[in-house]
Amino acid sequence: MRTIPAILTLPPRTLTGRDAVDHLLVECRKFGPRGMLVCGASLIRSGVRDRILAGTEGSHDISTWRHPGGEPTLDQLEQLLAAARGHGVDWIAAVGGGSVLDIAKAAAGLLEAPAPAVCYHDGESIPSSRIPFVAVPTTAGTGSEVTTVSVLTNAATGVKKSIRDPSFMARLVMLDSALITTCPSHVMAASGLDALTQAIEAYVSRNATWMTDVFALEAVRLVAQSLPCVYRGDRGSACDALLTGSSLAGLALSNARLGLVHGLAHPLGVRYHQPHGLVCAVCLPLVLAYNREAMGAKVDRLSEAMGGDVFSRVQELMRILQLVSPFGGKWIQDEDAIVRETLASGSTAANPRDVTGDDVRQILRELFAA
Ligand SMILES: [Fe+2]
């Protein structure tokens, strides 16, 4: 008998539709008059930030915080926290890619926390947050809008890892596919492969439930079908499918965790400064091969969803999307530290096959082979 899984965390409200973001501040007003809008430079350049803010005079007191770009760091988070506390915000909304969503989510989650953010990054227990977080993605990849996870880097130590708490879940999610249509094709490709990797890893995770399997498998199907179309320039229904697939993958991973690809991707990404989606994409075939036996009958379900043998379809997608490994022929920096961080990762702990240090070294050798 199928029962509701012992733990299931979902966003309480999601609004979907093209130009839904035009209603963002009307919705946020329900959480209070003082808020902070977190976004990246591209949202300001495109005029969408001004469109969101138009017509709010008198009814809102909105401050904007612009993320400086790159992957979010603890220093940036402290700056955002200081700005949000100084403004006395009732809520924090983020409109942007995964980095923008992650840093704003952590700011809402830690706004009233007594300790500096670094303490929670180092493992201190996170107190439950009362500050509403509103998430509007402008890329289809991380699924951050529907997860309780924020991935942050400590620039002083070089450690990139996630912090999480159930209270980090967005109170409101807006899925407006018009926002992703201006995303460049190469960004769509890498972030789309991140969504695919997340869906596959959540599906075969040792924490998977029948319900996360439903989310994950549909995400695999939607992303595998729509990503080549979006990459070739389809900015219509394929964008809707890609954004839906990305969010479903986020729901799956938030409840089932991930696997060895993400265990490797964080220490590799922080050392080689490569986009997260690209790192995931090039690690995925190696980890799939490594996990082949442990995935059991799920390999067949994955192949059905991918429209062909999962191993060859992943390789084919990478060729179509012109994704080239940034590691081939390079020297492995800090191999011992990469192995240590990979083994310590919560993602690696959810991998369907037990992982040893020798296994990680062998995968790294294959990844860095010329
Ligand atoms: Fe990811």
Short mmCIF file of C-alpha atoms and ligand atoms in Angstrom, two decimals:
data_model
loop_
_atom_site.label_atom_id
_atom_site.label_comp_id
_atom_site.label_asym_id
_atom_site.label_seq_id
_atom_site.Cartn_x
_atom_site.Cartn_y
_atom_site.Cartn_z
CA MET A 1 0.00 0.00 0.00
CA ARG A 2 1.25 3.47 -0.86
CA THR A 3 1.13 5.93 2.04
CA ILE A 4 2.31 9.53 2.28
CA PRO A 5 6.08 9.39 2.95
CA ALA A 6 7.18 9.98 6.55
CA ILE A 7 8.60 13.38 5.60
CA LEU A 8 7.35 15.43 2.69
CA THR A 9 8.12 19.15 2.35
CA LEU A 10 6.39 21.09 -0.42
CA PRO A 11 5.80 24.80 -1.07
CA PRO A 12 2.34 25.84 0.21
CA ARG A 13 1.41 27.88 -2.88
CA THR A 14 2.58 28.00 -6.49
CA LEU A 15 1.32 30.35 -9.21
CA THR A 16 2.13 29.37 -12.77
CA GLY A 17 1.75 31.27 -16.02
CA ARG A 18 3.45 33.60 -18.44
CA ASP A 19 3.86 37.11 -16.94
CA ALA A 20 2.80 35.84 -13.49
CA VAL A 21 5.71 37.90 -12.12
CA ASP A 22 3.67 41.07 -12.80
CA HIS A 23 1.56 40.07 -9.77
CA LEU A 24 4.56 39.46 -7.53
CA LEU A 25 4.22 42.51 -5.29
CA VAL A 26 0.44 42.18 -4.96
CA GLU A 27 1.09 38.70 -3.58
CA CYS A 28 4.01 39.80 -1.40
CA ARG A 29 1.88 42.59 0.13
CA LYS A 30 -0.06 39.83 1.91
CA PHE A 31 3.10 39.18 3.97
CA GLY A 32 3.51 42.85 4.97
CA PRO A 33 4.37 46.26 3.46
CA ARG A 34 8.18 46.17 3.87
CA GLY A 35 10.10 43.85 1.67
CA MET A 36 13.33 43.20 -0.14
CA LEU A 37 13.59 42.21 -3.79
CA VAL A 38 16.78 40.28 -4.54
CA CYS A 39 17.82 40.01 -8.18
CA GLY A 40 20.81 39.90 -10.51
CA ALA A 41 22.12 42.52 -12.93
CA SER A 42 20.33 40.95 -15.90
CA LEU A 43 16.89 41.49 -14.36
CA ILE A 44 17.70 45.19 -13.98
CA ARG A 45 19.16 45.44 -17.53
CA SER A 46 16.11 43.74 -19.05
CA GLY A 47 13.72 46.18 -17.36
CA VAL A 48 11.85 43.37 -15.59
CA ARG A 49 12.86 44.72 -12.16
CA ASP A 50 11.29 48.10 -13.01
CA ARG A 51 8.21 46.36 -14.38
CA ILE A 52 7.84 44.49 -11.08
CA LEU A 53 8.24 47.66 -9.03
CA ALA A 54 5.90 49.77 -11.19
CA GLY A 55 2.72 50.92 -9.49
CA THR A 56 3.78 50.11 -5.93
CA GLU A 57 3.94 53.71 -4.66
CA GLY A 58 2.36 54.20 -1.28
CA SER A 59 1.42 50.58 -0.68
CA HIS A 60 4.86 49.04 -0.38
CA ASP A 61 8.27 49.91 0.98
CA ILE A 62 10.55 47.85 -1.23
CA SER A 63 14.32 47.81 -1.20
CA THR A 64 16.28 46.09 -3.99
CA TRP A 65 19.50 44.14 -3.37
CA ARG A 66 21.51 43.21 -6.43
CA HIS A 67 23.51 40.01 -6.29
CA PRO A 68 27.00 40.79 -7.63
CA GLY A 69 27.17 37.59 -9.70
CA GLY A 70 29.00 34.29 -9.42
CA GLU A 71 28.15 31.61 -6.94
CA PRO A 72 26.88 32.98 -3.59
CA THR A 73 29.33 33.32 -0.71
CA LEU A 74 28.90 33.70 3.03
CA ASP A 75 30.33 37.24 2.80
CA GLN A 76 27.66 38.22 0.29
CA LEU A 77 25.03 36.64 2.51
CA GLU A 78 26.15 38.73 5.49
CA GLN A 79 25.90 41.87 3.32
CA LEU A 80 22.37 40.93 2.28
CA LEU A 81 21.41 40.10 5.87
CA ALA A 82 22.68 43.50 7.05
CA ALA A 83 20.68 45.28 4.33
CA ALA A 84 17.51 43.30 5.08
CA ARG A 85 17.79 43.83 8.84
CA GLY A 86 18.49 47.54 8.27
CA HIS A 87 15.33 47.81 6.20
CA GLY A 88 13.26 45.89 8.75
CA VAL A 89 11.76 43.61 6.13
CA ASP A 90 8.56 41.61 6.51
CA TRP A 91 9.53 39.33 3.59
CA ILE A 92 12.25 38.61 1.04
CA ALA A 93 11.52 37.83 -2.62
CA ALA A 94 14.06 36.61 -5.17
CA VAL A 95 13.71 36.82 -8.94
CA GLY A 96 16.72 35.24 -10.63
CA GLY A 97 18.83 32.16 -11.27
CA GLY A 98 19.85 29.55 -8.74
CA SER A 99 22.51 31.75 -7.09
CA VAL A 100 20.06 34.61 -6.53
CA LEU A 101 17.42 32.26 -5.16
CA ASP A 102 19.87 30.45 -2.89
CA ILE A 103 21.29 33.57 -1.25
CA ALA A 104 17.86 35.17 -0.77
CA LYS A 105 16.51 31.92 0.67
CA ALA A 106 19.36 31.77 3.18
CA ALA A 107 18.80 35.45 4.07
CA ALA A 108 15.11 34.85 4.82
CA GLY A 109 16.01 31.67 6.66
CA LEU A 110 18.69 33.28 8.86
CA LEU A 111 17.32 36.84 9.22
CA GLU A 112 16.42 36.37 12.88
CA ALA A 113 19.07 33.75 13.66
CA PRO A 114 21.37 34.73 16.56
CA ALA A 115 24.71 33.51 15.15
CA PRO A 116 26.71 34.53 12.06
CA ALA A 117 25.92 32.55 8.90
CA VAL A 118 29.30 30.79 9.01
CA CYS A 119 28.24 28.92 12.16
CA TYR A 120 25.28 27.33 10.36
CA HIS A 121 27.48 26.60 7.34
CA ASP A 122 29.83 24.80 9.75
CA GLY A 123 26.98 22.62 11.00
CA GLU A 124 25.27 24.45 13.89
CA SER A 125 21.57 23.68 14.15
CA ILE A 126 19.42 26.25 12.27
CA PRO A 127 16.54 27.85 14.22
CA SER A 128 13.21 27.80 12.39
CA SER A 129 12.58 31.00 10.41
CA ARG A 130 9.36 33.07 10.44
CA ILE A 131 10.33 35.34 7.52
CA PRO A 132 8.42 34.55 4.30
CA PHE A 133 10.55 33.78 1.25
CA VAL A 134 9.10 34.16 -2.26
CA ALA A 135 10.89 32.52 -5.19
CA VAL A 136 10.66 33.28 -8.91
CA PRO A 137 13.22 31.45 -11.10
CA THR A 138 14.60 33.01 -14.29
CA THR A 139 16.55 29.89 -15.30
CA ALA A 140 15.45 26.26 -15.52
CA GLY A 141 18.00 24.12 -13.70
CA THR A 142 18.58 24.21 -9.98
CA GLY A 143 14.94 23.87 -8.92
CA SER A 144 15.96 26.06 -5.97
CA GLU A 145 12.51 27.68 -5.91
CA VAL A 146 11.01 24.49 -4.45
CA THR A 147 13.85 23.21 -2.25
CA THR A 148 14.77 23.76 1.39
CA VAL A 149 18.44 23.94 0.36
CA SER A 150 20.83 26.87 -0.10
CA VAL A 151 24.29 26.17 -1.55
CA LEU A 152 26.89 28.63 -0.28
CA THR A 153 30.67 28.94 -0.47
CA ASN A 154 32.91 30.01 2.38
CA ALA A 155 35.45 32.06 0.40
CA ALA A 156 37.94 31.95 3.29
CA THR A 157 38.14 28.15 3.35
CA GLY A 158 37.00 27.37 -0.19
CA VAL A 159 34.32 25.01 1.15
CA LYS A 160 31.13 24.94 -0.91
CA LYS A 161 28.20 23.11 0.65
CA SER A 162 24.51 23.37 1.34
CA ILE A 163 22.64 24.48 4.41
CA ARG A 164 19.03 23.42 4.79
CA ASP A 165 16.01 23.69 7.00
CA PRO A 166 12.32 22.95 6.40
CA SER A 167 11.55 26.61 7.20
CA PHE A 168 13.65 27.62 4.16
CA MET A 169 10.82 26.47 1.87
CA ALA A 170 9.34 29.35 -0.16
CA ARG A 171 5.87 30.46 1.02
CA LEU A 172 5.07 31.36 -2.57
CA VAL A 173 6.59 30.13 -5.84
CA MET A 174 5.92 31.78 -9.18
CA LEU A 175 6.72 29.78 -12.33
CA ASP A 176 6.71 32.33 -15.15
CA SER A 177 8.25 30.69 -18.20
CA ALA A 178 8.40 34.03 -20.06
CA LEU A 179 11.30 34.90 -17.74
CA ILE A 180 13.49 32.05 -18.98
CA THR A 181 12.99 32.79 -22.69
CA THR A 182 15.82 35.38 -22.74
CA CYS A 183 18.31 32.97 -21.16
CA PRO A 184 21.19 32.27 -23.62
CA SER A 185 21.20 28.77 -25.16
CA HIS A 186 24.54 27.73 -23.62
CA VAL A 187 23.22 28.64 -20.15
CA MET A 188 19.99 26.73 -20.88
CA ALA A 189 22.11 23.70 -21.85
CA ALA A 190 24.24 23.57 -18.70
CA SER A 191 21.42 24.43 -16.31
CA GLY A 192 19.11 21.95 -18.05
CA LEU A 193 21.65 19.18 -17.56
CA ASP A 194 21.79 20.13 -13.88
CA ALA A 195 18.01 19.60 -13.73
CA LEU A 196 18.34 16.25 -15.52
CA THR A 197 21.16 15.15 -13.21
CA GLN A 198 19.15 16.16 -10.15
CA ALA A 199 16.10 14.26 -11.38
CA ILE A 200 18.14 11.11 -12.09
CA GLU A 201 20.06 11.27 -8.79
CA ALA A 202 16.87 11.86 -6.76
CA TYR A 203 15.19 8.97 -8.60
CA VAL A 204 17.91 6.46 -7.73
CA SER A 205 18.70 7.96 -4.30
CA ARG A 206 18.58 5.59 -1.38
CA ASN A 207 16.09 8.04 0.24
CA ALA A 208 13.67 7.96 -2.71
CA THR A 209 9.98 7.34 -2.04
CA TRP A 210 7.20 6.48 -4.48
CA MET A 211 6.17 10.13 -4.41
CA THR A 212 9.65 11.53 -5.14
CA ASP A 213 9.88 8.91 -7.90
CA VAL A 214 6.74 10.39 -9.52
CA PHE A 215 8.27 13.88 -9.47
CA ALA A 216 11.71 12.68 -10.57
CA LEU A 217 10.64 10.47 -13.46
CA GLU A 218 8.33 13.10 -14.92
CA ALA A 219 11.17 15.61 -14.57
CA VAL A 220 13.50 13.28 -16.50
CA ARG A 221 10.91 12.91 -19.27
CA LEU A 222 10.15 16.64 -19.55
CA VAL A 223 13.77 17.80 -19.44
CA ALA A 224 15.07 15.16 -21.87
CA GLN A 225 12.35 16.02 -24.40
CA SER A 226 12.38 19.80 -24.13
CA LEU A 227 16.06 20.63 -23.64
CA PRO A 228 17.24 20.00 -27.24
CA CYS A 229 14.25 22.04 -28.54
CA VAL A 230 15.02 24.96 -26.22
CA TYR A 231 18.71 24.77 -27.16
CA ARG A 232 17.79 25.03 -30.85
CA GLY A 233 15.77 28.18 -30.15
CA ASP A 234 12.23 27.05 -29.26
CA ARG A 235 11.03 29.66 -26.80
CA GLY A 236 7.43 28.43 -26.71
CA SER A 237 5.99 25.31 -25.09
CA ALA A 238 9.44 23.74 -24.72
CA CYS A 239 10.33 26.47 -22.19
CA ASP A 240 7.16 25.68 -20.21
CA ALA A 241 8.11 21.98 -20.18
CA LEU A 242 11.72 22.67 -19.19
CA LEU A 243 10.73 24.95 -16.30
CA THR A 244 8.15 22.42 -15.10
CA GLY A 245 10.71 19.61 -15.31
CA SER A 246 13.28 21.66 -13.43
CA SER A 247 10.85 22.40 -10.59
CA LEU A 248 9.71 18.78 -10.37
CA ALA A 249 13.37 17.75 -10.11
CA GLY A 250 13.73 20.30 -7.28
CA LEU A 251 10.77 18.79 -5.42
CA ALA A 252 12.30 15.33 -5.83
CA LEU A 253 15.77 16.29 -4.62
CA SER A 254 14.50 18.36 -1.71
CA ASN A 255 12.80 15.27 -0.34
CA ALA A 256 15.09 12.44 -1.56
CA ARG A 257 18.51 14.17 -1.69
CA LEU A 258 20.96 13.58 -4.55
CA GLY A 259 23.98 11.35 -5.22
CA LEU A 260 27.66 11.09 -6.10
CA VAL A 261 27.52 13.55 -9.05
CA HIS A 262 26.60 16.34 -6.64
CA GLY A 263 29.07 15.04 -4.07
CA LEU A 264 31.80 15.57 -6.69
CA ALA A 265 30.36 18.72 -8.28
CA HIS A 266 30.77 21.02 -5.29
CA PRO A 267 34.51 20.42 -4.58
CA LEU A 268 35.27 20.40 -8.34
CA GLY A 269 33.22 23.50 -9.10
CA VAL A 270 34.81 25.58 -6.37
CA ARG A 271 38.37 24.70 -7.50
CA TYR A 272 37.95 24.94 -11.26
CA HIS A 273 35.38 27.80 -11.33
CA GLN A 274 33.18 26.01 -13.82
CA PRO A 275 29.38 26.36 -14.04
CA HIS A 276 27.67 23.88 -11.72
CA GLY A 277 25.46 22.47 -14.49
CA LEU A 278 28.47 21.77 -16.73
CA VAL A 279 30.35 20.01 -13.93
CA CYS A 280 27.27 17.87 -13.22
CA ALA A 281 26.83 17.09 -16.91
CA VAL A 282 30.37 15.79 -17.40
CA CYS A 283 30.34 13.75 -14.16
CA LEU A 284 26.92 12.20 -14.88
CA PRO A 285 27.94 9.51 -17.44
CA LEU A 286 30.81 8.29 -15.21
CA VAL A 287 28.61 8.08 -12.11
CA LEU A 288 25.79 6.40 -14.03
CA ALA A 289 28.23 3.71 -15.14
CA TYR A 290 29.54 3.39 -11.57
CA ASN A 291 25.96 3.03 -10.20
CA ARG A 292 24.69 0.73 -12.97
CA GLU A 293 24.20 -2.41 -10.82
CA ALA A 294 22.92 -0.54 -7.77
CA MET A 295 20.18 1.20 -9.79
CA GLY A 296 18.54 -2.17 -10.49
CA ALA A 297 15.21 -2.07 -12.33
CA LYS A 298 15.17 1.73 -12.17
CA VAL A 299 17.56 1.74 -15.14
CA ASP A 300 14.70 0.53 -17.35
CA ARG A 301 12.28 3.19 -16.03
CA LEU A 302 14.92 5.86 -16.64
CA SER A 303 15.48 4.62 -20.18
CA GLU A 304 11.73 4.73 -20.87
CA ALA A 305 11.56 8.32 -19.61
CA MET A 306 14.64 9.32 -21.62
CA GLY A 307 13.25 7.81 -24.84
CA GLY A 308 16.15 5.37 -25.22
CA ASP A 309 18.97 3.71 -23.30
CA VAL A 310 19.74 6.13 -20.46
CA PHE A 311 23.52 5.73 -20.80
CA SER A 312 23.66 6.53 -24.53
CA ARG A 313 20.88 9.17 -24.35
CA VAL A 314 22.87 11.17 -21.78
CA GLN A 315 25.94 11.09 -24.08
CA GLU A 316 23.77 12.03 -27.07
CA LEU A 317 22.25 14.98 -25.18
CA MET A 318 25.71 16.27 -24.33
CA ARG A 319 26.70 16.12 -28.01
CA ILE A 320 23.51 17.93 -29.08
CA LEU A 321 24.07 20.60 -26.42
CA GLN A 322 27.76 20.91 -27.39
CA LEU A 323 28.89 20.41 -23.80
CA VAL A 324 32.63 19.77 -23.59
CA SER A 325 34.43 18.62 -20.45
CA PRO A 326 36.53 21.38 -18.85
CA PHE A 327 38.63 18.71 -17.09
CA GLY A 328 39.99 16.49 -19.89
CA GLY A 329 43.81 16.45 -19.85
CA LYS A 330 44.04 18.77 -16.83
CA TRP A 331 45.93 18.13 -13.60
CA ILE A 332 43.82 17.12 -10.56
CA GLN A 333 44.21 19.93 -8.01
CA ASP A 334 43.94 19.03 -4.31
CA GLU A 335 43.00 15.42 -5.04
CA ASP A 336 43.04 14.37 -1.38
CA ALA A 337 40.82 17.30 -0.38
CA ILE A 338 38.39 16.63 -3.24
CA VAL A 339 38.12 13.00 -2.15
CA ARG A 340 37.62 14.01 1.49
CA GLU A 341 34.91 16.58 0.66
CA THR A 342 33.15 14.19 -1.72
CA LEU A 343 33.00 11.47 0.93
CA ALA A 344 31.72 13.96 3.56
CA SER A 345 28.90 15.20 1.31
CA GLY A 346 25.27 14.49 2.18
CA SER A 347 24.67 13.95 -1.53
CA THR A 348 27.27 11.17 -1.65
CA ALA A 349 25.59 9.59 1.40
CA ALA A 350 22.37 9.25 -0.63
CA ASN A 351 24.11 7.60 -3.61
CA PRO A 352 22.60 4.16 -4.33
CA ARG A 353 26.06 2.49 -4.22
CA ASP A 354 28.39 2.85 -1.23
CA VAL A 355 31.32 5.08 -2.21
CA THR A 356 34.93 4.64 -1.07
CA GLY A 357 37.91 6.95 -1.42
CA ASP A 358 39.42 4.62 -4.05
CA ASP A 359 36.16 4.79 -6.04
CA VAL A 360 36.29 8.61 -6.04
CA ARG A 361 39.96 8.57 -7.13
CA GLN A 362 39.14 6.21 -10.01
CA ILE A 363 36.24 8.42 -11.20
CA LEU A 364 38.49 11.50 -10.98
CA ARG A 365 41.15 9.73 -13.07
CA GLU A 366 38.54 8.97 -15.74
CA LEU A 367 37.18 12.52 -15.59
CA PHE A 368 40.62 14.10 -16.01
CA ALA A 369 41.88 11.64 -18.65
CA ALA A 370 42.95 13.35 -21.88
FE FE B 1 22.66 20.65 -9.04
#
